[in-house]
Structures are given as structure tokens and as C-alpha cells.
Tab-separated table of C-alpha atoms and ligand atoms in Angstrom:
chain	number	residue	atom	x	y	z
A	245	MET	CA	-0.028	-0.024	0.018
A	246	LYS	CA	1.484	3.246	-1.097
A	247	LYS	CA	-0.940	5.710	0.684
A	248	ILE	CA	-3.249	5.684	3.510
A	249	THR	CA	-5.498	8.138	5.246
A	250	ILE	CA	-6.273	7.707	9.028
A	251	GLU	CA	-8.372	9.835	11.540
A	252	ALA	CA	-6.758	11.045	14.610
A	253	LYS	CA	-9.546	11.683	17.185
A	254	ALA	CA	-9.330	14.045	20.025
A	255	LYS	CA	-10.184	12.892	23.505
A	256	ILE	CA	-11.800	14.418	26.700
A	257	ASN	CA	-11.443	13.224	30.293
A	258	LEU	CA	-14.668	12.167	31.955
A	259	THR	CA	-12.754	11.934	35.199
A	260	LEU	CA	-9.229	12.756	35.910
A	261	ASP	CA	-7.777	11.955	39.539
A	262	VAL	CA	-4.175	12.358	40.469
A	263	LEU	CA	-3.178	9.748	43.231
A	264	TYR	CA	0.226	10.623	44.166
A	265	LYS	CA	3.664	11.920	42.800
A	266	ARG	CA	6.053	8.939	41.973
A	267	PRO	CA	9.665	8.926	42.956
A	268	ASP	CA	10.278	9.340	39.170
A	269	GLY	CA	8.629	12.617	39.170
A	270	TYR	CA	5.579	11.568	36.947
A	271	HIS	CA	2.353	11.613	38.743
A	272	GLU	CA	0.195	8.445	39.201
A	273	VAL	CA	-3.333	9.192	37.475
A	274	GLU	CA	-6.543	7.488	37.168
A	275	SER	CA	-8.659	8.842	34.495
A	276	ILE	CA	-11.849	7.630	32.392
A	277	MET	CA	-11.018	8.816	28.778
A	278	GLN	CA	-13.300	9.130	25.873
A	279	THR	CA	-12.486	9.737	22.195
A	280	VAL	CA	-14.734	12.378	20.226
A	281	SER	CA	-15.528	13.046	16.727
A	282	LEU	CA	-13.355	16.161	16.557
A	283	LYS	CA	-10.420	14.711	14.543
A	284	ASP	CA	-7.406	15.660	12.567
A	285	TRP	CA	-6.860	13.716	9.171
A	286	ILE	CA	-3.458	12.055	8.683
A	287	PHE	CA	-2.364	11.509	5.118
A	288	LEU	CA	0.527	9.098	4.871
A	289	LYS	CA	2.432	8.296	1.617
A	290	LEU	CA	5.572	6.159	0.673
A	291	ILE	CA	8.638	8.326	-0.550
A	292	PRO	CA	12.073	7.198	-1.455
A	293	GLY	CA	13.745	6.555	1.840
A	294	PRO	CA	14.858	7.228	4.547
A	295	ALA	CA	13.384	10.708	4.711
A	296	ILE	CA	10.407	11.811	6.707
A	297	GLU	CA	8.650	14.893	5.381
A	298	LEU	CA	5.902	16.491	7.288
A	299	SER	CA	3.554	19.157	6.037
A	300	SER	CA	0.434	20.544	7.565
A	301	ASN	CA	-2.413	23.114	6.882
A	302	CYS	CA	-1.451	24.438	10.598
A	303	GLN	CA	1.539	26.691	10.341
A	304	GLU	CA	2.224	26.558	14.293
A	305	LEU	CA	2.985	22.920	14.093
A	306	PRO	CA	6.572	21.942	14.188
A	307	ARG	CA	7.751	19.924	11.075
A	308	ASP	CA	10.555	17.966	12.401
A	309	GLU	CA	11.179	15.559	15.393
A	310	ARG	CA	9.464	17.860	17.815
A	311	ASN	CA	6.304	16.723	15.817
A	312	LEU	CA	4.757	13.703	17.658
A	313	ALA	CA	3.738	12.425	14.237
A	314	TYR	CA	7.156	12.570	12.857
A	315	LYS	CA	8.636	10.779	16.004
A	316	ALA	CA	5.866	8.127	15.774
A	317	ALA	CA	6.993	7.579	12.014
A	318	ARG	CA	10.610	7.422	13.010
A	319	LEU	CA	10.056	4.994	15.780
A	320	MET	CA	7.905	2.592	13.566
A	321	MET	CA	10.650	2.705	10.890
A	322	GLU	CA	13.351	1.893	13.285
A	323	GLU	CA	11.465	-0.624	15.437
A	324	TYR	CA	10.505	-2.621	12.247
A	325	GLN	CA	13.302	-1.853	10.218
A	326	LEU	CA	11.284	-0.323	7.367
A	327	ASP	CA	13.229	0.513	4.542
A	328	ALA	CA	11.466	3.410	3.135
A	329	GLY	CA	10.640	7.107	3.411
A	330	MET	CA	7.317	8.615	4.415
A	331	ALA	CA	5.547	11.890	3.455
A	332	ILE	CA	2.888	12.774	6.312
A	333	HIS	CA	0.345	15.568	5.941
A	334	ILE	CA	-1.612	16.596	9.044
A	335	ASP	CA	-5.028	18.282	8.340
A	336	LYS	CA	-5.289	19.792	11.741
A	337	ASN	CA	-8.601	20.350	13.242
A	338	ILE	CA	-7.916	19.677	17.103
A	339	PRO	CA	-6.619	22.789	18.624
A	340	ILE	CA	-3.207	22.664	19.942
A	341	GLY	CA	-2.221	22.727	23.371
A	342	ALA	CA	-6.004	22.544	24.555
A	343	GLY	CA	-6.115	19.330	26.865
A	344	LEU	CA	-7.429	17.315	23.993
A	345	ALA	CA	-4.473	15.304	23.088
A	346	GLY	CA	-4.153	16.215	19.555
A	347	GLY	CA	-0.484	15.537	19.337
A	348	SER	CA	-1.000	11.995	20.862
A	349	ALA	CA	-3.930	11.442	18.576
A	350	ASP	CA	-1.734	12.363	15.631
A	351	ALA	CA	1.216	9.970	16.662
A	352	ALA	CA	-1.300	7.057	17.365
A	353	ALA	CA	-2.764	7.379	13.825
A	354	VAL	CA	0.622	7.335	12.377
A	355	ILE	CA	1.601	4.253	14.291
A	356	LEU	CA	-1.749	2.513	13.167
A	357	GLY	CA	-1.316	3.815	9.536
A	358	ILE	CA	2.053	2.374	9.208
A	359	ASN	CA	1.120	-0.941	10.890
A	360	GLU	CA	-1.545	-1.115	8.157
A	361	MET	CA	0.549	0.286	5.403
A	362	PHE	CA	3.224	-2.133	5.620
A	363	GLN	CA	0.809	-5.090	6.804
A	364	LEU	CA	2.891	-5.685	9.908
A	365	ASN	CA	-0.153	-7.105	11.697
A	366	ARG	CA	1.204	-6.154	15.049
A	367	PRO	CA	-1.142	-6.536	17.986
A	368	ARG	CA	-2.674	-3.628	19.632
A	369	GLU	CA	-0.926	-4.186	22.899
A	370	GLU	CA	2.561	-4.050	21.182
A	371	LEU	CA	1.591	-0.777	19.393
A	372	MET	CA	0.364	0.749	22.611
A	373	ALA	CA	3.631	-0.159	24.451
A	374	LEU	CA	5.658	1.332	21.318
A	375	GLY	CA	3.361	4.464	21.539
A	376	LYS	CA	4.112	4.975	25.403
A	377	LYS	CA	7.650	5.846	24.234
A	378	ILE	CA	6.298	8.996	22.475
A	379	GLY	CA	3.976	10.111	25.223
A	380	ALA	CA	1.589	8.743	28.113
A	381	ASP	CA	-1.600	9.444	26.081
A	382	VAL	CA	-0.605	7.688	22.940
A	383	PRO	CA	-1.651	4.141	24.173
A	384	PHE	CA	-5.012	5.551	24.894
A	385	CYS	CA	-5.211	7.144	21.578
A	386	ILE	CA	-4.507	4.003	19.892
A	387	ALA	CA	-7.178	2.007	21.788
A	388	GLY	CA	-9.754	4.751	21.646
A	389	LYS	CA	-13.349	4.778	22.616
A	390	THR	CA	-13.929	4.819	26.427
A	391	ALA	CA	-11.347	3.338	28.655
A	392	LEU	CA	-9.874	3.867	32.373
A	393	ALA	CA	-6.190	4.955	31.933
A	394	ARG	CA	-3.909	4.430	34.908
A	395	GLY	CA	-0.121	4.521	35.695
A	396	ILE	CA	1.038	7.751	34.116
A	397	GLY	CA	-1.931	7.350	31.494
A	398	GLU	CA	-0.438	4.223	29.698
A	399	LYS	CA	-2.249	1.415	31.432
A	400	ILE	CA	-5.487	0.932	29.481
A	401	LEU	CA	-8.523	-0.631	30.550
A	402	PRO	CA	-11.205	-0.687	27.957
A	403	LEU	CA	-14.749	0.096	29.176
A	404	LYS	CA	-18.136	-0.352	27.738
A	405	PRO	CA	-17.843	2.238	24.944
A	406	LEU	CA	-20.327	5.273	25.210
A	407	SER	CA	-20.905	6.638	21.842
A	408	ASN	CA	-23.309	9.271	20.349
A	409	PHE	CA	-23.788	11.613	23.524
A	410	GLY	CA	-23.531	15.275	22.321
A	411	LEU	CA	-20.572	17.647	23.179
A	412	VAL	CA	-19.945	21.132	22.988
A	413	LEU	CA	-16.174	21.938	23.388
A	414	ALA	CA	-15.208	25.627	24.394
A	415	LYS	CA	-11.487	26.374	23.779
A	416	PRO	CA	-10.336	29.869	25.176
A	417	PRO	CA	-7.782	31.807	23.142
A	418	TYR	CA	-4.856	30.725	25.033
A	419	TYR	CA	-2.754	27.564	25.692
A	420	VAL	CA	-2.213	25.779	28.921
A	421	SER	CA	1.089	23.874	29.635
A	422	THR	CA	0.409	20.446	31.027
A	423	GLN	CA	3.701	20.569	32.998
A	424	GLU	CA	2.996	23.760	34.549
A	425	VAL	CA	-0.419	22.723	35.948
A	426	TYR	CA	0.925	19.432	37.305
A	427	SER	CA	4.015	21.324	38.875
A	428	ARG	CA	1.173	23.672	40.483
A	429	LEU	CA	-0.917	20.715	41.827
A	430	ASP	CA	-0.479	19.694	45.589
A	431	VAL	CA	-1.731	16.185	45.795
A	432	LYS	CA	-2.283	16.469	49.666
A	433	THR	CA	-4.663	19.323	49.379
A	434	ILE	CA	-7.007	18.409	46.395
A	435	GLN	CA	-10.486	19.242	47.501
A	436	LYS	CA	-12.631	17.037	45.253
A	437	ARG	CA	-11.886	13.863	43.673
A	438	PRO	CA	-13.934	11.820	41.228
A	439	ASP	CA	-15.405	8.572	42.383
A	440	THR	CA	-13.959	6.386	39.542
A	441	PRO	CA	-15.639	2.933	40.419
A	442	ALA	CA	-19.145	4.737	40.501
A	443	MET	CA	-18.341	6.588	37.095
A	444	MET	CA	-17.492	3.040	35.684
A	445	GLU	CA	-20.732	1.673	36.688
A	446	HIS	CA	-22.642	4.604	35.383
A	447	ILE	CA	-20.897	4.127	32.013
A	448	GLU	CA	-21.748	0.386	32.132
A	449	GLN	CA	-25.371	1.476	32.690
A	450	ARG	CA	-25.007	4.178	30.078
A	451	ASP	CA	-26.893	6.442	32.745
A	452	ILE	CA	-26.293	9.720	31.111
A	453	GLY	CA	-27.680	11.823	34.178
A	454	GLU	CA	-25.036	10.090	36.607
A	455	ILE	CA	-22.443	10.384	34.359
A	456	ALA	CA	-22.918	14.186	33.952
A	457	SER	CA	-23.044	14.702	37.792
A	458	GLY	CA	-20.064	12.147	38.290
A	459	LEU	CA	-17.820	14.456	35.918
A	460	CYS	CA	-14.766	15.533	37.967
A	461	ASN	CA	-11.153	16.572	37.039
A	462	VAL	CA	-8.740	17.359	39.951
A	463	LEU	CA	-6.645	19.478	37.696
A	464	GLU	CA	-9.546	21.962	37.517
A	465	GLU	CA	-8.649	23.371	40.759
A	466	VAL	CA	-5.123	24.599	39.561
A	467	THR	CA	-6.040	25.742	35.758
A	468	LEU	CA	-9.408	27.591	37.111
A	469	LYS	CA	-7.148	29.503	39.768
A	470	LEU	CA	-5.095	30.659	36.657
A	471	TYR	CA	-8.038	31.328	34.482
A	472	PRO	CA	-11.168	31.919	36.779
A	473	GLU	CA	-13.430	32.605	33.720
A	474	LEU	CA	-13.358	28.969	32.916
A	475	GLU	CA	-15.868	28.409	35.609
A	476	LEU	CA	-18.140	31.024	33.847
A	477	ILE	CA	-17.634	29.025	30.650
A	478	LYS	CA	-18.813	25.854	32.485
A	479	GLN	CA	-21.815	27.669	33.930
A	480	HIS	CA	-22.638	29.044	30.678
A	481	LEU	CA	-22.835	25.725	29.076
A	482	ILE	CA	-25.071	24.249	31.979
A	483	SER	CA	-27.287	27.217	31.552
A	484	HIS	CA	-27.686	26.350	27.806
A	485	GLY	CA	-28.643	23.135	28.384
A	486	ALA	CA	-25.687	20.874	29.146
A	487	LEU	CA	-26.279	18.023	31.516
A	488	GLY	CA	-22.762	18.499	33.049
A	489	SER	CA	-19.452	20.463	32.329
A	490	LEU	CA	-15.691	19.818	32.899
A	491	MET	CA	-12.449	20.889	31.906
A	492	SER	CA	-10.640	18.450	29.689
A	493	GLY	CA	-6.965	17.237	30.680
A	494	SER	CA	-5.105	20.248	32.020
A	495	GLY	CA	-7.353	22.648	30.020
A	496	PRO	CA	-8.094	25.089	28.918
A	497	THR	CA	-10.860	23.526	26.881
A	498	VAL	CA	-14.039	23.022	28.688
A	499	PHE	CA	-16.937	20.951	27.406
A	500	GLY	CA	-20.457	20.390	27.924
A	501	LEU	CA	-22.457	17.254	27.875
A	502	PHE	CA	-25.687	16.562	26.203
A	503	GLU	CA	-27.982	13.611	25.433
A	504	SER	CA	-27.473	13.828	21.803
A	505	ALA	CA	-25.371	15.651	18.975
A	506	ARG	CA	-28.665	17.465	17.991
A	507	ASP	CA	-29.084	18.866	21.396
A	508	ALA	CA	-25.476	20.054	21.418
A	509	GLU	CA	-25.912	21.652	17.982
A	510	ARG	CA	-29.109	23.559	19.168
A	511	ALA	CA	-27.206	24.785	22.481
A	512	ALA	CA	-24.219	25.764	20.195
A	513	GLU	CA	-26.487	27.836	18.063
A	514	LYS	CA	-27.374	30.287	21.004
A	515	ILE	CA	-24.190	29.898	23.186
A	516	GLY	CA	-22.313	32.846	22.204
A	517	LEU	CA	-19.150	32.732	24.191
A	518	ASP	CA	-17.211	35.279	22.065
A	519	GLY	CA	-13.582	34.818	21.857
A	520	ASN	CA	-13.629	31.156	22.481
A	521	GLU	CA	-13.584	28.679	19.704
A	522	ILE	CA	-16.613	26.385	19.668
A	523	PHE	CA	-16.792	22.733	18.330
A	524	VAL	CA	-19.958	20.628	18.350
A	525	CYS	CA	-19.008	16.819	18.230
A	526	LYS	CA	-20.043	13.602	19.842
A	527	MET	CA	-18.409	10.738	21.674
A	528	GLN	CA	-17.156	8.330	19.194
B	151	ATP	P1	-2.557	16.746	26.505
B	151	ATP	O1	-4.111	16.867	26.550
B	151	ATP	O2	-2.016	15.364	26.156
B	151	ATP	O3	-1.715	17.478	27.288
B	151	ATP	P2	-2.678	18.965	24.728
B	151	ATP	O4	-4.009	18.677	23.799
B	151	ATP	O5	-2.723	19.842	25.783
B	151	ATP	O6	-2.362	17.409	25.212
B	151	ATP	P3	-1.305	18.927	22.312
B	151	ATP	O7	-2.144	19.641	21.171
B	151	ATP	O8	-1.070	17.509	22.133
B	151	ATP	O9	-1.546	19.273	23.638
B	151	ATP	O10	0.133	19.824	21.953
B	151	ATP	C1	1.022	20.054	22.979
B	151	ATP	C2	2.290	20.543	22.426
B	151	ATP	O11	2.840	19.382	21.382
B	151	ATP	C3	2.568	21.734	21.485
B	151	ATP	O12	3.471	22.484	22.109
B	151	ATP	C4	2.705	21.155	20.148
B	151	ATP	O13	3.432	22.057	19.560
B	151	ATP	C5	3.502	19.853	20.198
B	151	ATP	N1	2.876	19.004	19.345
B	151	ATP	C6	3.918	18.188	18.720
B	151	ATP	N2	3.255	17.333	17.702
B	151	ATP	C7	2.082	17.724	17.641
B	151	ATP	C8	0.935	17.330	16.705
B	151	ATP	N3	0.976	16.551	15.839
B	151	ATP	N4	-0.273	18.108	16.910
B	151	ATP	C9	-0.330	18.925	18.053
B	151	ATP	N5	0.752	19.303	18.744
B	151	ATP	C10	1.832	18.725	18.740
């Protein structure tokens, strides 16, 4: 296969708990993650080797080894000794540095794409272990759908997939550094933690009301202190009919949860929130 197109879906966190800081400096987390229909498109094409050429509609993205998609291609080439070059085009729709794991999603798509292109037929678990070398969210992005992530986010337990519930994402016009948020978090003084086992049960039952009330992300405490207006965006989403609202990852994107994509679309039409980028999508 000389060419392939793969989708790279963004993720949101339905819960995010930070249990403790590990001796290696990373944080031990427990998070229920969900892929959504907001996605980048990744186009892979074989070129004479061993070059990797990266292009994108998004000028801000690095085009060299700083790009996670580039890193993923290099890793796959080395790991499976592929004697080829690769042109990667990223059609970027997922906002950057938004808490939606756009970079990890692109890396996961490249790993899956190369696996298919070269008919490597490697098991998912092997590809997820490889993906972890690029970033903690990459294994989840390879698995997709609904899952509990533990460890530094790389240990994935698939849950009964939620799909089709509607979402309105509001992305304020600034980036948040995940590293900075974690460095400001004091694990001992966290005010409110998610009830992860209860949330897993609500997901099993597909009980949207309980899922909405169980949404909880311990990083909100930190990011909301830096950007208090995020709380207003959450309230605004609720006042426009969202069943629940939460910041995703380390932020700053905030999402509102709706029973259906149509409900989300109707709410988005009236939502205003000038200055924010608004995306209507669904769990997928
Ligand atoms: P997370 O939720 O995992 O913290 P995020 O959504 O906050 O991720 P990303 O959009 O993945 O953040 O990007 C964070 C950083 O990664 C940016 O500085 C960006 O330049 C870099 N990066 C590298 N490759 C990519 C890529 N393919 N897409 C987006 N960002 C990338």
C-alpha cells in the first residue's frame, strides 16, 4: 500500500484523578477517557527512503522531530526496520495545547497507519507499548473509545464504549502547559476527587444523568485558579442545557455534555461565548 488516510480523534477526560507523585517525578493518575468525533486527518505516503517529510495546514506545528507524528513515524521505521521514506500530511482540526491530546492522537494514527500500510499485523498491545515511548496519552489514543487509564495514563482498561452523546467544546484563546499545571498541583490538598468506580458503573449502565453529575477533574482546581473565567464558561454551558460540564485534561478546553449531538448543536447555536473556539461533536 503506497498511501493511506487515517483519522486521529481528540479525547476528553470524564474523570481525572491524580493519586500521588511518583519517585520518578511523574504523577500516578486514574482517568476515564473518551475519544470524540473532532479529529485531525493524517495522510501517509511512501517516498524514497529514508526521509520523513511533514506538512500541515497548520503553520504553528513543528515539522521536524518535535512533532509527535514525525516521532511516531521514525519509531515505527526503526522498530520494524522499514526501508522506506514517509510523507506525512496533517490536516489539523484539533486545537493545539488544549487538553484534547491532539499531538498524541496524531502519533497514534501514524502508528496504526504504518502498521496497516506495511501489513505488519502487530497486536494492539505491542503498538500501545511502543506508543508509550512517545507520550503517556498515545496508548489510549491507539485504543480509543471509552477506557480507564492508569499509571501515567498508559495502562488502559477498555470500558463499555459510550457513543453518540453530544458535546460542545469551548476552547479559550490561550494555551495551557500540562507541565505547569502538574507542577502547581498539591496532591495532598486536593478538594474534590472523582468516584472512579461509581463512574465506571454509570458508564456500564449508560446512565447519562449520573455520568453528567460524576464528571470531575482534579486539575480544574489548578487551571481555574490561573483562569477563573473557565468557571463562567462551565456555568454558561450548563445554563444552555448541558447536563454537566468539565475541563478536559489540563485545560483550557471545557466541554458540555448533552444527551445527543442534536441537543449539542441546538445549544451551540445560541451559546455565544465570543472569543472562544466552539466545536460541536459527539463521543465516538
Ligand atoms: P494533552 O491533553 O495530552 O496535554 P494537549 O492537547 O494539551 O495534550 P497537544 O495539542 O497534544 O496538547 O500539543 C501540545 C504540544 O505538543 C504543543 O506544544 C505542540 O507544538 C506539540 N506537538 C507536537 N506534535 C504535535 C501535533 N502533531 N499536534 C499538536 N501538537 C503537537
